Tab-separated table of C-alpha atoms in Angstrom:
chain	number	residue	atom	x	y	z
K	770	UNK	CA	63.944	183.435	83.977
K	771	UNK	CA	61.285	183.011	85.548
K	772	UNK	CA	59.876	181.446	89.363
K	773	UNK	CA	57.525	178.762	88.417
K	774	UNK	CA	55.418	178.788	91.626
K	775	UNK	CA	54.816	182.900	90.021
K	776	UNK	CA	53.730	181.849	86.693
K	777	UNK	CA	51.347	179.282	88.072
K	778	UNK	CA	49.839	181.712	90.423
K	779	UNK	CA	46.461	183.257	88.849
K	780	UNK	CA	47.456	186.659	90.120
K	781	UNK	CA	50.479	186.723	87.891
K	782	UNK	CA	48.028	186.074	84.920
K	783	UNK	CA	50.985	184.774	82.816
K	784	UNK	CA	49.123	182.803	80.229
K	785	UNK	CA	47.581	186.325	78.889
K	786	UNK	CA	50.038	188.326	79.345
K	787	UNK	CA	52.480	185.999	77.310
K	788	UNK	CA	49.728	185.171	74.766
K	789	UNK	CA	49.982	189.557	74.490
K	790	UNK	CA	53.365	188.147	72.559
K	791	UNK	CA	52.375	184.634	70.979
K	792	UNK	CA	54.107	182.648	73.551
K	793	UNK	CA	51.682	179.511	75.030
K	794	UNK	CA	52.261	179.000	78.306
K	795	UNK	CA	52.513	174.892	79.200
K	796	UNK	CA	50.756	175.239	82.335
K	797	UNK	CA	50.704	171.313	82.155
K	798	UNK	CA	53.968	170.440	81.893
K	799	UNK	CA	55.274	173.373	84.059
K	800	UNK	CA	52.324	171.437	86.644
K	801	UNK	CA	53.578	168.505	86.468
K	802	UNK	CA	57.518	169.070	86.733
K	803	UNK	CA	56.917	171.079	89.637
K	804	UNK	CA	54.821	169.027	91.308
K	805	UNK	CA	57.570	165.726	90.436
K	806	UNK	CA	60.370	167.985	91.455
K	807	UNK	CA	58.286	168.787	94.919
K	808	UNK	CA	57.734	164.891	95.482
K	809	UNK	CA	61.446	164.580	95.291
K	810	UNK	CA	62.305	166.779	97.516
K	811	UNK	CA	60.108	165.787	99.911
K	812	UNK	CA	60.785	162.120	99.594
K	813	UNK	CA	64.088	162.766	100.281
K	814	UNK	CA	63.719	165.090	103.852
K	815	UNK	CA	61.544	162.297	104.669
K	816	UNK	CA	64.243	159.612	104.494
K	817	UNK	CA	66.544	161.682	105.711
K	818	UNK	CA	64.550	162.093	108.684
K	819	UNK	CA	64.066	158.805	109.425
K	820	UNK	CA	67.663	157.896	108.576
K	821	UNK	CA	68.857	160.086	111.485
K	822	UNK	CA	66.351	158.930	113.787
K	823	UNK	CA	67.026	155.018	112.749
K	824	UNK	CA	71.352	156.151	113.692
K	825	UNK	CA	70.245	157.319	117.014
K	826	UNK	CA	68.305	154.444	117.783
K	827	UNK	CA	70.993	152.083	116.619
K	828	UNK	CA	73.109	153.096	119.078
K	829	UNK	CA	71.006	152.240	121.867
K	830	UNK	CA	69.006	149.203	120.213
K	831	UNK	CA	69.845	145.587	121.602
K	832	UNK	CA	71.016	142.872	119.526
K	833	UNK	CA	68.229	141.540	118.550
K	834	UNK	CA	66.459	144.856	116.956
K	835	UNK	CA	70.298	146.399	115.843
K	836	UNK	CA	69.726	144.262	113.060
K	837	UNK	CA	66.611	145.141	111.332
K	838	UNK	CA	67.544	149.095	112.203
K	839	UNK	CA	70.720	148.755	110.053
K	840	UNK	CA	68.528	147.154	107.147
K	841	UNK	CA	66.244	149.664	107.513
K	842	UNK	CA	69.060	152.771	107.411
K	843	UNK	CA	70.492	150.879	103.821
K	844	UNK	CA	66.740	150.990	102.684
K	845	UNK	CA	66.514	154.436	103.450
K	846	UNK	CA	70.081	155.312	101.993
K	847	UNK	CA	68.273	153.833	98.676
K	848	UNK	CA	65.158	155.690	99.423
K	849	UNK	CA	67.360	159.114	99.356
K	850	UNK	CA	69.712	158.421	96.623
K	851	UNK	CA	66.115	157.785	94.419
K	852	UNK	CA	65.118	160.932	95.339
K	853	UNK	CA	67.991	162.626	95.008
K	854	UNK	CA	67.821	161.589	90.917
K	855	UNK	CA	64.542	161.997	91.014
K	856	UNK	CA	65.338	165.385	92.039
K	857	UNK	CA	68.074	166.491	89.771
K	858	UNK	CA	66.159	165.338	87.165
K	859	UNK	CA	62.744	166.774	87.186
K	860	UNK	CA	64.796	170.181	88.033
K	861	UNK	CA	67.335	169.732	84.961
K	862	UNK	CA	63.686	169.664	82.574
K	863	UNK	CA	61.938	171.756	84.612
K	864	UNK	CA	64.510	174.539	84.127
K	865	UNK	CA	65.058	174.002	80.436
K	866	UNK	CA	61.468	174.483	80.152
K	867	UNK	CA	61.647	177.940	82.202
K	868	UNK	CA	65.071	178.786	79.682
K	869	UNK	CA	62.393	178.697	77.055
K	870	UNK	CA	59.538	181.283	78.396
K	871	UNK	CA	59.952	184.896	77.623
K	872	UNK	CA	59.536	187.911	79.945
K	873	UNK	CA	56.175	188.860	80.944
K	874	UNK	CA	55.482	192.118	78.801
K	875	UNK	CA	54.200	195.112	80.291
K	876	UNK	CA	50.312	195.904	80.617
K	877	UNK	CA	51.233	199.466	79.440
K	878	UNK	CA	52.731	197.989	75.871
K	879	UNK	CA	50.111	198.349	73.010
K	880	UNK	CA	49.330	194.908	71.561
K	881	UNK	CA	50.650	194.239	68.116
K	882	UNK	CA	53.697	191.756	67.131
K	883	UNK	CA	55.107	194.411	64.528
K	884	UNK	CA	56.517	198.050	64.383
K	885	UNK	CA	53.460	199.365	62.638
K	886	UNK	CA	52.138	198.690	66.406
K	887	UNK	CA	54.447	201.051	67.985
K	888	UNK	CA	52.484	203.830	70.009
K	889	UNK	CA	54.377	207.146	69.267
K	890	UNK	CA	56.034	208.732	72.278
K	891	UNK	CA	57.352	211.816	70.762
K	892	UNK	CA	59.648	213.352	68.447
K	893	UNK	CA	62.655	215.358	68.556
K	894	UNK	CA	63.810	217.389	65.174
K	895	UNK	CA	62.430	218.153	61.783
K	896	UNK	CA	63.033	215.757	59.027
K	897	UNK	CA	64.971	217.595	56.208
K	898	UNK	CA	63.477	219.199	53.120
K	899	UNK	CA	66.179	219.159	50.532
K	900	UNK	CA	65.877	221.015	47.253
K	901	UNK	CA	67.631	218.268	45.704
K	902	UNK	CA	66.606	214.447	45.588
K	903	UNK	CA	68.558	213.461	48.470
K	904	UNK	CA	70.488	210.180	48.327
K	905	UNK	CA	71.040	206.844	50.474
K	906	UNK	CA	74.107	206.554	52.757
K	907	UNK	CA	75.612	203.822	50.191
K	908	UNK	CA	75.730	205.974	47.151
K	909	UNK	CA	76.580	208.849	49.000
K	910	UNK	CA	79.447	206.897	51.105
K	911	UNK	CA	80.722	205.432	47.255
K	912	UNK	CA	80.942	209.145	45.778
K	913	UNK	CA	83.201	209.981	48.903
K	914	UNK	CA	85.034	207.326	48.435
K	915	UNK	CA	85.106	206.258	52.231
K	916	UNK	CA	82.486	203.171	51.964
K	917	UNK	CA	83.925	199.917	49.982
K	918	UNK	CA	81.276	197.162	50.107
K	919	UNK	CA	82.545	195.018	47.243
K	920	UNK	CA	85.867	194.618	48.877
K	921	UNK	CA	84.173	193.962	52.080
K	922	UNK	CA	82.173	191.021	50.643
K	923	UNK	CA	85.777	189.940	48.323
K	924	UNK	CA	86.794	189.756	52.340
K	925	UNK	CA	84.285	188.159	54.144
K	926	UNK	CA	80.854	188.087	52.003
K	927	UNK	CA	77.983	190.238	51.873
K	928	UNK	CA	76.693	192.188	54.906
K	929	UNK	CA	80.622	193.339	55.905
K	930	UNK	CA	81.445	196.712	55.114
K	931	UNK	CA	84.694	198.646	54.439
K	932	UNK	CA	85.074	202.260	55.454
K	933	UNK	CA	88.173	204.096	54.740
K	934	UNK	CA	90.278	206.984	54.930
K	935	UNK	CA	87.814	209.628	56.410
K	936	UNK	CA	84.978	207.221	57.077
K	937	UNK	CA	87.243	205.032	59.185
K	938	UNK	CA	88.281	208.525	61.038
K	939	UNK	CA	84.667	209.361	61.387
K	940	UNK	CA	83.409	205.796	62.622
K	941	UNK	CA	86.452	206.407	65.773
K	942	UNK	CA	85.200	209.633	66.781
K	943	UNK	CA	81.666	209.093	66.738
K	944	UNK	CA	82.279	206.018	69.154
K	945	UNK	CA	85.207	208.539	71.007
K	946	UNK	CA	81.914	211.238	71.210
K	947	UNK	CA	79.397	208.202	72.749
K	948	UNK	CA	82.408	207.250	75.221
K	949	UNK	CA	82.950	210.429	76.683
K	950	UNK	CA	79.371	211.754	76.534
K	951	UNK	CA	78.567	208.884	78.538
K	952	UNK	CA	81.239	208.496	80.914
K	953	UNK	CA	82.308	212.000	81.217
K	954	UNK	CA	78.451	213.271	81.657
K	955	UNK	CA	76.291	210.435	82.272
K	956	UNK	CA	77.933	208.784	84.498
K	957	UNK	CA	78.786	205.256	83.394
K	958	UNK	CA	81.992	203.447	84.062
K	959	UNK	CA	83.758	202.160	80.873
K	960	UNK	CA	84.778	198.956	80.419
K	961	UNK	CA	86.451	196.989	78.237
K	962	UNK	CA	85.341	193.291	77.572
K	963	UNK	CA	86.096	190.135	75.908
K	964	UNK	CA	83.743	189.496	72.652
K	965	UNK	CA	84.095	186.286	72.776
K	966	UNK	CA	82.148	184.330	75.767
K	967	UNK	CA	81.270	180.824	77.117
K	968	UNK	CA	77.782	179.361	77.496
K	969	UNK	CA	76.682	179.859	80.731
K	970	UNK	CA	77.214	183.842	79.969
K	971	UNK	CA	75.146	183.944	77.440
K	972	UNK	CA	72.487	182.187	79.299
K	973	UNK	CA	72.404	184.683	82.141
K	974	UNK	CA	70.951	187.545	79.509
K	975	UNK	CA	68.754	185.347	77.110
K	976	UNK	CA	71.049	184.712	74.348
K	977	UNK	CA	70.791	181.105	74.835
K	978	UNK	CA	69.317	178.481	74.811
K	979	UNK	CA	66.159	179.939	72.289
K	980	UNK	CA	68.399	182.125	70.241
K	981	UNK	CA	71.479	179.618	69.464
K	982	UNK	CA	70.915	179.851	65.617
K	983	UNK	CA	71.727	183.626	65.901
K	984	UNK	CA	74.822	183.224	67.230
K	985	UNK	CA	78.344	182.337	66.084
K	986	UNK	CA	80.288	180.224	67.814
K	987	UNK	CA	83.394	179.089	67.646
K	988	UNK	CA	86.113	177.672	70.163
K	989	UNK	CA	89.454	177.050	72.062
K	990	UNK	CA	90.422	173.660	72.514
K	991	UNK	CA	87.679	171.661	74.506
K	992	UNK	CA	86.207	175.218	75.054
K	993	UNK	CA	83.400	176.556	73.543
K	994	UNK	CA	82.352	179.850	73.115
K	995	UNK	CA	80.303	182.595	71.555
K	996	UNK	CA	80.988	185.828	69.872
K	997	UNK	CA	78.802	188.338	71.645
K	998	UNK	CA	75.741	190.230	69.616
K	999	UNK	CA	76.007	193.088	72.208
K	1000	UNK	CA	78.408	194.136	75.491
K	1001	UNK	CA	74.518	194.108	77.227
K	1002	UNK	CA	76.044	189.772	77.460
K	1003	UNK	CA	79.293	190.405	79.002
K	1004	UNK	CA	78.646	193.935	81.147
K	1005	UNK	CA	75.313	192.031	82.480
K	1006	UNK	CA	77.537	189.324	83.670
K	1007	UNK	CA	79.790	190.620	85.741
K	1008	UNK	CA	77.940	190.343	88.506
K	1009	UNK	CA	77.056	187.138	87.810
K	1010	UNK	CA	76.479	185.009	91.218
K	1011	UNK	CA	77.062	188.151	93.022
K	1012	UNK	CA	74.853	189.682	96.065
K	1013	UNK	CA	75.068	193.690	95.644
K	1014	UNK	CA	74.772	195.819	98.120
K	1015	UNK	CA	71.226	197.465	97.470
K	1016	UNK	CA	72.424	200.791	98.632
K	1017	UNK	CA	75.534	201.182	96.036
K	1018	UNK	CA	72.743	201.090	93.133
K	1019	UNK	CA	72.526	202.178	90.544
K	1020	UNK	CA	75.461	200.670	88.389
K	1021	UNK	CA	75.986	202.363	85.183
K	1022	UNK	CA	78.259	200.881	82.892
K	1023	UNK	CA	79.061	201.607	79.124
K	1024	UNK	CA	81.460	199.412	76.573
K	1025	UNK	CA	82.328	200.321	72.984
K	1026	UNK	CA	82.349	196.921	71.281
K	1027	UNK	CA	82.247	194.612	67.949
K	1028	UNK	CA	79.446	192.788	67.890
K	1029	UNK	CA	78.255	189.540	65.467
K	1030	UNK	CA	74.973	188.513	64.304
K	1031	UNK	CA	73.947	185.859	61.864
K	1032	UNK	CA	71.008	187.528	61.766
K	1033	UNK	CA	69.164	183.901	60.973
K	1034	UNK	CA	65.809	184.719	59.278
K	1035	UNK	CA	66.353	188.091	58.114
K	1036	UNK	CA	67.826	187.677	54.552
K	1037	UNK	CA	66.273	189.702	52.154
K	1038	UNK	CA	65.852	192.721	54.589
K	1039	UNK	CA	68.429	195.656	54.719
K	1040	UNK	CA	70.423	193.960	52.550
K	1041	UNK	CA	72.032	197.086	51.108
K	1042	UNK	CA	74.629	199.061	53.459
K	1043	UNK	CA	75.542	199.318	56.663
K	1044	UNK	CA	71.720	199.030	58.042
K	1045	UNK	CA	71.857	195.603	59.025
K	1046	UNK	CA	75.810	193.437	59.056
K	1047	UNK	CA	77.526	190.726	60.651
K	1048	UNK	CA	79.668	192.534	62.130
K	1049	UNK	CA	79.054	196.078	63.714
K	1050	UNK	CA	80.386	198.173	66.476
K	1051	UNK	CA	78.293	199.903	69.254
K	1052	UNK	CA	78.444	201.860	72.230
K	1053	UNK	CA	76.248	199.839	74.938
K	1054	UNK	CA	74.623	201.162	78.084
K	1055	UNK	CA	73.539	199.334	80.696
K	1056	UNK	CA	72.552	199.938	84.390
K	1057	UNK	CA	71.652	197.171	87.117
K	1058	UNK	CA	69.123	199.040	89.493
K	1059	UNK	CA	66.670	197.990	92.192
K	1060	UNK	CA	63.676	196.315	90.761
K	1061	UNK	CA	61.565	198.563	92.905
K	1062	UNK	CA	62.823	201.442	90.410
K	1063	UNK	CA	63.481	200.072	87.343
K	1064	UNK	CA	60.986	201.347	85.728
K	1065	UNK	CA	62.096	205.170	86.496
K	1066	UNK	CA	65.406	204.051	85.513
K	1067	UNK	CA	64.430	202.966	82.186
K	1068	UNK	CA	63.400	206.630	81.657
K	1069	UNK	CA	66.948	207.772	82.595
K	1070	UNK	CA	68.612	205.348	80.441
K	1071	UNK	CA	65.913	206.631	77.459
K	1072	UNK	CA	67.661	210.035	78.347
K	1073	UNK	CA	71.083	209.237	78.234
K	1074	UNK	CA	70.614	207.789	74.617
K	1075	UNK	CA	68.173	210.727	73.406
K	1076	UNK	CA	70.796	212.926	74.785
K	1077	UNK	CA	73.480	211.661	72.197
K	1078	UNK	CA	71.317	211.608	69.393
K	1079	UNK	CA	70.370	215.437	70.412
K	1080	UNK	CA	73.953	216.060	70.807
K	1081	UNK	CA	74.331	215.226	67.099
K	1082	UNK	CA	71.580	217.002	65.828
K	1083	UNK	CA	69.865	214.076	64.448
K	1084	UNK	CA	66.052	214.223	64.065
K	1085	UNK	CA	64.602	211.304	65.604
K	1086	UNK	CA	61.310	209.968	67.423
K	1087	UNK	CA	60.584	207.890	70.246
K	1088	UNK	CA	57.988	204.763	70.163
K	1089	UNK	CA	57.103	202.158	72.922
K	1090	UNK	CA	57.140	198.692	71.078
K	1091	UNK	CA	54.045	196.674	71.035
K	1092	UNK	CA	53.748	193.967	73.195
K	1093	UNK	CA	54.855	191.272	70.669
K	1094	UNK	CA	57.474	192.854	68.875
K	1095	UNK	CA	59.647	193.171	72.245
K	1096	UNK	CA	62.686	191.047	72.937
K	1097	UNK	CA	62.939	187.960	74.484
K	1098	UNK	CA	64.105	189.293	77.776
K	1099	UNK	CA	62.531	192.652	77.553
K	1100	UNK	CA	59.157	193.166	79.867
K	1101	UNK	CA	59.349	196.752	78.365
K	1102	UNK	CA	60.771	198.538	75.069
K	1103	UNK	CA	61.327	202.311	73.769
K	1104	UNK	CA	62.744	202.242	70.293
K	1105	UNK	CA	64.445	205.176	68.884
K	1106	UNK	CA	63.932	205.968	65.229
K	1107	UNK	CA	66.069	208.198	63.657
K	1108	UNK	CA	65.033	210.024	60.255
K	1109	UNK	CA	66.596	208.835	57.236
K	1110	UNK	CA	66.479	211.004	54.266
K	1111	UNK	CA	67.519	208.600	51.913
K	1112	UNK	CA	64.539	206.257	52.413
K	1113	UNK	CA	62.511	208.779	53.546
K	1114	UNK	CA	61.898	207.024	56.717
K	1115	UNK	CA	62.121	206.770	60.578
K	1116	UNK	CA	64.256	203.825	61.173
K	1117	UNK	CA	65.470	201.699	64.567
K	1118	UNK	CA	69.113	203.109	65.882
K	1119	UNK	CA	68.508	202.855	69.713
K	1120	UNK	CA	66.466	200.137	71.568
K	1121	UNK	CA	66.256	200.964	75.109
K	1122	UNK	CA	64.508	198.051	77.546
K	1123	UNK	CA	63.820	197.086	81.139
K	1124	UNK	CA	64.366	193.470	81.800
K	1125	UNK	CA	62.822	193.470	85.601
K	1126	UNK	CA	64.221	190.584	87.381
K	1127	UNK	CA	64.293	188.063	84.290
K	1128	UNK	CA	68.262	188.170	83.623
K	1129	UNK	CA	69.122	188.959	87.130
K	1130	UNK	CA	67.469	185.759	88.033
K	1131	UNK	CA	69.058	183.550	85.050
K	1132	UNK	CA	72.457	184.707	85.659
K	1133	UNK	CA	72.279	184.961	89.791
K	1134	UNK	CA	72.456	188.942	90.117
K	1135	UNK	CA	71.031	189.036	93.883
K	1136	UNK	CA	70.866	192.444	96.280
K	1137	UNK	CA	70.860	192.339	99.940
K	1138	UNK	CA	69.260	195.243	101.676
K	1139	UNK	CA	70.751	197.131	104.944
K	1140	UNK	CA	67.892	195.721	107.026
K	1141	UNK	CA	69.213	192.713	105.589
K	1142	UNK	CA	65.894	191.784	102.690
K	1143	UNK	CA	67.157	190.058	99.885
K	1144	UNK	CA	65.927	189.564	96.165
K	1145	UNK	CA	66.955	190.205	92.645
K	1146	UNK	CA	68.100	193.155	91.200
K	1147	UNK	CA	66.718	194.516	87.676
K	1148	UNK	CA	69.119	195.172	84.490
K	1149	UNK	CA	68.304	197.210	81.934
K	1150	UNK	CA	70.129	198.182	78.466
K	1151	UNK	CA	69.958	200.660	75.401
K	1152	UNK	CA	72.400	201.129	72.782
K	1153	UNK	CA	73.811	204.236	73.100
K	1154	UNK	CA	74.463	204.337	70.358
K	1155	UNK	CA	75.288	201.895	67.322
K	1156	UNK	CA	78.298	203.183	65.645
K	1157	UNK	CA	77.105	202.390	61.998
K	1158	UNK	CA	73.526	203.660	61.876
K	1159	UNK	CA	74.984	206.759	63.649
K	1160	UNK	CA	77.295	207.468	60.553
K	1161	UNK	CA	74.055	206.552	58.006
K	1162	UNK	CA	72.100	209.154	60.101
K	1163	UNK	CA	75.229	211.418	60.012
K	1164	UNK	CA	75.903	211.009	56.282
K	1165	UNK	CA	72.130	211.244	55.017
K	1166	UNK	CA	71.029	214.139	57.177
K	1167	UNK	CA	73.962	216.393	56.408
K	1168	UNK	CA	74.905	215.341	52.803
K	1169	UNK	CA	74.601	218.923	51.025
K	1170	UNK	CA	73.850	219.211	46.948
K	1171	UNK	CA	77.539	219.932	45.755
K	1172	UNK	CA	77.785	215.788	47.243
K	1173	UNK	CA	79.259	217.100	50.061
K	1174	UNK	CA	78.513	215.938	53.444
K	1175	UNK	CA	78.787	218.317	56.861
K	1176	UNK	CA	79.361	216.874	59.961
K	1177	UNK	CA	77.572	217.741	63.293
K	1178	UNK	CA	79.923	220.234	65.319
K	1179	UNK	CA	79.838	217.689	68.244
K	1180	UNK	CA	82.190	215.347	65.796
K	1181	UNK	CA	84.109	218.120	64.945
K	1182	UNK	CA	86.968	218.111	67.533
K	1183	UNK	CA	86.851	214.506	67.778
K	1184	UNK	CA	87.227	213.421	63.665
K	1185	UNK	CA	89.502	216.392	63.262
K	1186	UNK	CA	87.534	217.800	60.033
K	1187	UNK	CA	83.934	219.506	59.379
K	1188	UNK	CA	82.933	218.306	56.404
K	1189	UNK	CA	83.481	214.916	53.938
K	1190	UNK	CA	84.089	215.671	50.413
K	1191	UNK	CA	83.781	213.875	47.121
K	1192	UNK	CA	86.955	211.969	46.087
């Protein structure tokens, strides 16, 4: 979220820079609630004011003038509660109309609003060159027998998938390989966190209130909650309304979670698989920093999440996202493509972002400095890595041409096996 009195200032240049990705700034409206919200307050020090000064003199007035003083302090006790509504008012609309204004992309972001915009950053790996027509994940999960998408829509409907037998083992230790590369040499402290999370949570990262359609929600009682789309929602938030210490930063913390998307709007894309689902698990990384470095520490969390796809031996490239095909919260976006054989294609597995101070501000994530300055701290997150598009990658860059499929020797220890075989 953002300050108002920032956007407003010419400096900031806000109504370009969020025209970079087709957002039209109000400046009107944002104007005039600050302005009524302003008056308000004012109003109300002002009566305030004079109510203390009308008390004092009450005390000491004669008869005579005691009376019009007390008349005056209910007028002013009017005057204040006014105000006061006023107040809470213009506030309430002025803040759902901040809730609704994305981050400020970076100047360095190439304009575009689509992935065709992407600026290429490098690439790691050299696509495969099979001597055989290589195949999708689906067909080649079906012939070894480990992927079951009929019986995952008979279940729940289409975009669920079933894995089984080997492909259930092999989901497990590719998030067991994420966990430990992460924890055990990256440095991030796991967690484990509830899916399921109230309103005001998914506020503090940008879930809500733009992206409520996206969500599913569901409930306890009176309660009402949401099931998460990423652990970026709950492992942001636990600092919620929390001052850190600016010296303990960076926090690095990593979760290996379900997460649920309606994915509203998207029907008719990725349809087939386990590209795009409902329901999917991931290994998230995320690291609250000072904002004076975030920047710096977007390039270590970029690292961390090259570093397991390297680990795996999965070709891949790197691309900074135009300037209009970033998320909502995101001031600045590296994707990570990995190669897919089977479409012969780069495709998104990673997106690694820098949120500056926008959720840190919605969800009350302050620092306080030794010398005692205060502000915001900065968030950042990057999957690290989605536990479904790693086994595509894994499947369609090692499937062999007896239909055979060899795993990367970092799975190895972890699934127990080298190789998946046709059934």
């Amino acid at each position: 979220m953002h300050d108002p009195r920032v956007l407003l200032d010419p400096a900031t240049d806000a109504v370009r820079k969020l025209a970079r990705r087709g957002h039209a700034l109000d400046v009107a409206s944002l104007e005039k609630l600050l302005a009524a919200r302003n008056s308000a307050i004012q109003r109300g020090d002002e009566a305030r004011a004079e109510s203390k000064r009308v008390a004092t003199a009450v005390k000491g007035a004669a008869p005579e003038e005691r009376e019009a003083l007390v008349a005056r302090a209910r007028e002013l006790k009017g005057v204040v509660s006014a105000a006061e509504e006023e107040h809470r008012t213009a506030e309430a609309e002025l803040q759902d109309l901040l809730l609704g204004i994305p981050n400020l992309p970076a100047d360095e972001l190439p304009d575009g609003a689509s992935d065709e915009d992407a600026e290429l950053v490098r690439t790691w790996g050299e696509p495969q060159r099979f001597d055989f027509t290589p195949l999708d994940h689906v067909d080649i999960g079906e012939k070894l027998g480990i992927l079951d998408l009929p019986r995952a829509t008979k279940l729940a409907g289409p975009r669920f998938a079933v894995l089984r037998g080997k492909g259930a083992a092999l989901e497990r230790a590719i998030a067991r390989y994420l966990l430990d590369l992460h924890t055990q040499h990256h440095g991030y402290t796991e967690f484990s966190v509830p899916t399921l999370v109230n309103r005001v949570t998914m506020t503090g990262t940008g879930q809500l209130p733009k992206f409520e359609q996206d969500l599913f929600k569901t409930g306890v009682g009176d309660r009402e909650l949401f099931l998460i789309p990423t652990a970026e929602v709950p492992l942001t938030n636990l600092h919620a309304k929390e001052t850190l210490d600016l010296e303990q930063l960076p926090l690095a913390y990593t979760a290996h979670t379900p997460c649920f998307r309606s994915e509203a709007g998207s029907y008719g894309r990725d349809t087939r698989g386990l590209i795009r689902l409902h329901e999917f698990s991931k290994v998230e990384l995320v690291r609250i920093v000072d904002a004076e470095r975030s920047r710096e520490e977007l390039e270590v969390l970029l690292g961390h999440a090259e570093a397991a796809m390297q680990g795996l031996g999965l070709a891949y490239r790197v691309v900074k996202l135009a300037a209009g095909d970033i998320g909502f919260s995101a001031e600045f976006t590296y994707d990570i493509e990995v190669w897919l054989p089977g479409q012969d294609a780069y495709r998104e597995i990673s997106s690694v972002s820098d949120f500056g101070t926008f959720q840190a501000r919605r969800a009350g994530i302050r620092t306080k400095a030794k010398d005692g300055r205060r502000g915001f701290a900065a968030t950042l997150n990057g999957s690290g890595l989605p536990i479904g598009r790693t086994l595509v990658a894994v499947l369609e860059q090692g499937q062999q041409a007896d239909g055979s499929v060899r795993l990367p020797e970092a799975l190895v220890p972890y699934a127990g096996f080298e190789e998946l075989t046709p059934a």
